[in-house]
Coordinates of C-alpha atoms in Angstrom, one line a residue:
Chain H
X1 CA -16.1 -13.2 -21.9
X2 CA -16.1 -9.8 -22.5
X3 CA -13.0 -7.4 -21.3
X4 CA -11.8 -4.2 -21.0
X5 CA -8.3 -3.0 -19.8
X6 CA -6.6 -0.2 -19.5
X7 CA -3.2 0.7 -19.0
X8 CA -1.0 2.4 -17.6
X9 CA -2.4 1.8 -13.9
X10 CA -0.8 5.0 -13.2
X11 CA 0.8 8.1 -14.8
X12 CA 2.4 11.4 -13.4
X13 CA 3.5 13.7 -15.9
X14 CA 5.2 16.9 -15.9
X15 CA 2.7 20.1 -17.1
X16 CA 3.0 20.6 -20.7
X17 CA 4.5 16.8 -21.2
X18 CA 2.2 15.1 -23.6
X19 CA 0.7 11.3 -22.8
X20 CA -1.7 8.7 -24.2
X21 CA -3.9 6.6 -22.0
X22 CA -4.9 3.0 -23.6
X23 CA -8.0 1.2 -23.5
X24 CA -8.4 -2.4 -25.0
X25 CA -11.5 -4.1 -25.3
X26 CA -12.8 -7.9 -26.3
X27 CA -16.1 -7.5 -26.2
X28 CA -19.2 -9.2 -28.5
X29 CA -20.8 -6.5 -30.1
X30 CA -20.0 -3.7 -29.1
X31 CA -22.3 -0.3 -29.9
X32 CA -20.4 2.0 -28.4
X33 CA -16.9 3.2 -26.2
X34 CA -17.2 5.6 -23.9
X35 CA -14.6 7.8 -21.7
X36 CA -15.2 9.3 -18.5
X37 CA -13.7 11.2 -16.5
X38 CA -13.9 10.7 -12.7
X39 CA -12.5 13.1 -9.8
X40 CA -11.9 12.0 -6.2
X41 CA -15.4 11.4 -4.1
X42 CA -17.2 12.4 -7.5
X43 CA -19.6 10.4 -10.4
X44 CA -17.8 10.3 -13.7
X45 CA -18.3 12.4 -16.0
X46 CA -19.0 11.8 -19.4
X47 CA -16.0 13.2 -21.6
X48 CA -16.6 11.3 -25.5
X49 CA -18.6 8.5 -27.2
X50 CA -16.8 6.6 -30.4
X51 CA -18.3 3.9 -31.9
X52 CA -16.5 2.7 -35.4
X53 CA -13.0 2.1 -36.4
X54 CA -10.8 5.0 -37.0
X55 CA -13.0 7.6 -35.3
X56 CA -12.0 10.6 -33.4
X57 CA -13.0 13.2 -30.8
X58 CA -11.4 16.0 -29.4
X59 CA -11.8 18.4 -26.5
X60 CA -9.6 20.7 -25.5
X61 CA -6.4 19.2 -24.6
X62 CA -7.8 15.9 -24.9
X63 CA -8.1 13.5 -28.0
X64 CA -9.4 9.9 -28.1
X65 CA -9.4 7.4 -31.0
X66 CA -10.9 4.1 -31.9
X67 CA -9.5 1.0 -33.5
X68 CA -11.1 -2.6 -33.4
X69 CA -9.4 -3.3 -30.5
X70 CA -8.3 -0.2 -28.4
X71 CA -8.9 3.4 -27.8
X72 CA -6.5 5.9 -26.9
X73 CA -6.9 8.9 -25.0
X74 CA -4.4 11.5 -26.0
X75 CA -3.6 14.5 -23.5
X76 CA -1.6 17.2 -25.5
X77 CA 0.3 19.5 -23.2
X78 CA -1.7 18.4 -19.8
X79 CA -2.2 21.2 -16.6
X80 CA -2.3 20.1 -12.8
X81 CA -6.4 20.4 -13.5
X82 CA -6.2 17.6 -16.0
X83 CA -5.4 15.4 -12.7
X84 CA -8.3 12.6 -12.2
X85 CA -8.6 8.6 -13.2
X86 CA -10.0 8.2 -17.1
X87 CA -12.6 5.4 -16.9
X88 CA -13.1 3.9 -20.3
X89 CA -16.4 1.4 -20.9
X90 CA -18.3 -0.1 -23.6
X91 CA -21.7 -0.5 -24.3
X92 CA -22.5 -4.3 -25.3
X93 CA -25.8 -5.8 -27.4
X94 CA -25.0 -8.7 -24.9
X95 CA -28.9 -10.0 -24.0
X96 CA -30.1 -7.9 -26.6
X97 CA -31.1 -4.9 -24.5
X98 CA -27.9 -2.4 -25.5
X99 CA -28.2 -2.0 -22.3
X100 CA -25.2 -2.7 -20.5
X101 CA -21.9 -0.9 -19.8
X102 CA -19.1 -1.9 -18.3
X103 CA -15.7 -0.4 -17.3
X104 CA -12.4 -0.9 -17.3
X105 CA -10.1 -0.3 -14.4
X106 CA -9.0 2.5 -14.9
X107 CA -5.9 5.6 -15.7
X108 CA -5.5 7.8 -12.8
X109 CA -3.0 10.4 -13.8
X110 CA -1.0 12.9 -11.7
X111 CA 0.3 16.3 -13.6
X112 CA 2.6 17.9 -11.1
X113 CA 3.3 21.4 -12.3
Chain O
X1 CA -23.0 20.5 -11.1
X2 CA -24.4 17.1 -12.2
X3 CA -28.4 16.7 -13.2
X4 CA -28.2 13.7 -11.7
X5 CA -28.8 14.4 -8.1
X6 CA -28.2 11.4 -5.5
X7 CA -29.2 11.7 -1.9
X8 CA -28.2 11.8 0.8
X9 CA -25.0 12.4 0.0
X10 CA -23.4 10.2 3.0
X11 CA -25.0 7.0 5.0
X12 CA -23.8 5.5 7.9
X13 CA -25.9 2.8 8.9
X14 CA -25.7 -0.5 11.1
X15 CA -26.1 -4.0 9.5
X16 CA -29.9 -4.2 11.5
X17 CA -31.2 -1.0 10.2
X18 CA -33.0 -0.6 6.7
X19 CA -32.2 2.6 4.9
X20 CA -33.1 4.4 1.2
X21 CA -30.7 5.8 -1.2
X22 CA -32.5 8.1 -4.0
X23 CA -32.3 9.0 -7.1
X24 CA -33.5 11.6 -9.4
X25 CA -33.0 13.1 -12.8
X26 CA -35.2 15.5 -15.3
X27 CA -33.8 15.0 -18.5
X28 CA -36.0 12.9 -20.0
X29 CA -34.2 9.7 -20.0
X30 CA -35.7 6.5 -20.4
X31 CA -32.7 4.4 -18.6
X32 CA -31.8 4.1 -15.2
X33 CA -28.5 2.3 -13.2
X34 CA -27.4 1.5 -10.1
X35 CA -23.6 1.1 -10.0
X36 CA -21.3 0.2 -6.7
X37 CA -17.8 1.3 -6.5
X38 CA -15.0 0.3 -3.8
X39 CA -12.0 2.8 -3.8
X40 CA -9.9 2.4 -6.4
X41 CA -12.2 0.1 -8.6
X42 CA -14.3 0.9 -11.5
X43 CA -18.0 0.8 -11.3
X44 CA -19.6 -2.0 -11.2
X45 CA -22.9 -2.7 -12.7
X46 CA -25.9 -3.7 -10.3
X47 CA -29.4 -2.5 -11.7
X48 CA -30.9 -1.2 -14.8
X49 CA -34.2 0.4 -15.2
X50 CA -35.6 0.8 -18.7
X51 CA -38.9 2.7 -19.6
X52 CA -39.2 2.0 -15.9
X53 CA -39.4 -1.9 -16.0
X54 CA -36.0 -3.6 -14.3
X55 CA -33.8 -4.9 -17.5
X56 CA -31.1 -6.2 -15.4
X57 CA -30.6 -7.6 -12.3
X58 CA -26.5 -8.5 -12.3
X59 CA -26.8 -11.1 -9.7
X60 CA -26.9 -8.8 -7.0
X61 CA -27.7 -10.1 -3.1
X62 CA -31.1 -9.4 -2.3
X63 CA -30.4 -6.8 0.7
X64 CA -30.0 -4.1 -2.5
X65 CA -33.9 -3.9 -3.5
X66 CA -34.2 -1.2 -5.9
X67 CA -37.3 0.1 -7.3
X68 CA -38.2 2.7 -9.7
X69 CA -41.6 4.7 -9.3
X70 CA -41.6 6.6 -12.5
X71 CA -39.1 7.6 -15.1
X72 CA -37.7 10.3 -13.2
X73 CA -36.9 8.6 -9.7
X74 CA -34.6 5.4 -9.0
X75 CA -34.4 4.1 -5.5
X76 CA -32.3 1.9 -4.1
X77 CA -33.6 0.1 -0.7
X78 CA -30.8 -1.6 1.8
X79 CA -31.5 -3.7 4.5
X80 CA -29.0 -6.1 6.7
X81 CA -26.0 -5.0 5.1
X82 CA -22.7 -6.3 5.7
X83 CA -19.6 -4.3 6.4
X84 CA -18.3 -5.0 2.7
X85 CA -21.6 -3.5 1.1
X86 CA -19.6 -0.2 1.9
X87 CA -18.7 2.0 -1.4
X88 CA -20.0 4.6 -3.1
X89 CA -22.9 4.5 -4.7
X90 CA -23.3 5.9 -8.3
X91 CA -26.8 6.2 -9.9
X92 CA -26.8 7.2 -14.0
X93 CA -29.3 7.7 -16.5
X94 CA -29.6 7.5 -20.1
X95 CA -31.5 8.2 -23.4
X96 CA -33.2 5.2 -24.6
X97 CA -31.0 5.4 -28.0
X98 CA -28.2 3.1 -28.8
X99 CA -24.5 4.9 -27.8
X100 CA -26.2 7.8 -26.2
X101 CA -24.1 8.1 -22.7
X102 CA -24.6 7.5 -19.3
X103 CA -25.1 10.7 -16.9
X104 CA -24.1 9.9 -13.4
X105 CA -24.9 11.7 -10.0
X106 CA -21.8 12.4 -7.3
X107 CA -23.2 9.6 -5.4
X108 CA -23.9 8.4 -2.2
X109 CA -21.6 7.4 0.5
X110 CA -22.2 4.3 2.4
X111 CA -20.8 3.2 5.6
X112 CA -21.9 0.0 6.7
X113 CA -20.8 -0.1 10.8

């Protein structure tokens, strides 16, 4: 059965204190990982897409990397504004349509300045 | 702001009456999705539209009847709700290529009274 999990549940972090955010995946075929990133009341928004082993993107303070079984999200030197829950899915060629994405559970992260 | 745009943007509504949530987006994408989220949860997958023809249908109870007029509209009809139907309520879209992201909307509210 396909999975995704993320950990921590939670993390606060002093401004400026550096962090990584995990996201481990069994899936059957996988085409893609995606992270999101989703504020209070609001839709996530789309932050990177990764799709083979040993990949990386990077956006401002934010990093995220691939392996065959996880992504990390790296956050170099976070600010209060940084505060939201990272969602994490993958896209799966379960039934064939590419179709389907599902998420895992969730980071939400606190930076208190 | 999102291109996604989801109204209304809050629904209160009894478990007798029959309401419409909405959907729109002008980007040119192919895919559609409904998504529910409770607080604290990820989003979970419910519909999906592609080239305007319903792909998947996640086992979802048949008071959530959505429909899809053209590729640039995505409704989602509710009648006799229960008081746990209440969550937020994400539409996304997508190109029709493999790993190209989802784009969601900020949502629509739903109280189910």
């Amino acid at each position: 059965e396909d999975q995704v999990t993320q950990s921590p549940e939670a993390l606060r972090l002093q401004e400026g204190e550096s962090s990584s955010l995990n996201c481990s995946y069994t899936v059957s075929g996988l085409r893609g990982l995606f992270w999101y990133r989703q504020d209070p009341g609001k839709g996530p928004e789309f932050l990177f897409t990764l799709y083979s082993a040993g990949e990386e993107k990077e956006k401002e303070r934010l990093k995220a990397t691939l392996t065959k079984k996880e992504s990390f999200l790296h956050i170099t030197a976070p600010k209060p504004e940084d505060s939201a829950t990272y969602l994490c899915a993958v896209q799966t060629s379960r039934g064939n349509t590419g179709n389907q994405f599902y998420f895992g559970t969730g980071t939400s992260l606190t930076v208190i300045p | 702001d999102t291109e996604v745009t989801q109204t209304p943007k809050h629904l209160v509504m009894g478990m007798t009456n029959k309401k419409s949530l909405k959907c729109e987006q002008h980007m040119g994408h192919r895919a559609m999705y409904w998504y529910k989220q409770k607080a604290k949860k990820p989003p979970e997958l419910m519909f999906v539209y592609s080239y305007e023809k319903l792909s998947i249908n996640e086992s979802v109870p048949s008071r959530f009847s959505p429909e899809c007029p053209n590729s640039s509209l995505l409704n989602l009809h509710l009648h006799a709700l229960q008081p746990e139907d209440s969550a937020l309520y994400l539409c996304a879209s997508r190109q029709g290529f493999v790993r190209s992201p989802l784009h969601f909307g900020n949502g629509t509210r739903l109280t189910v009274t």
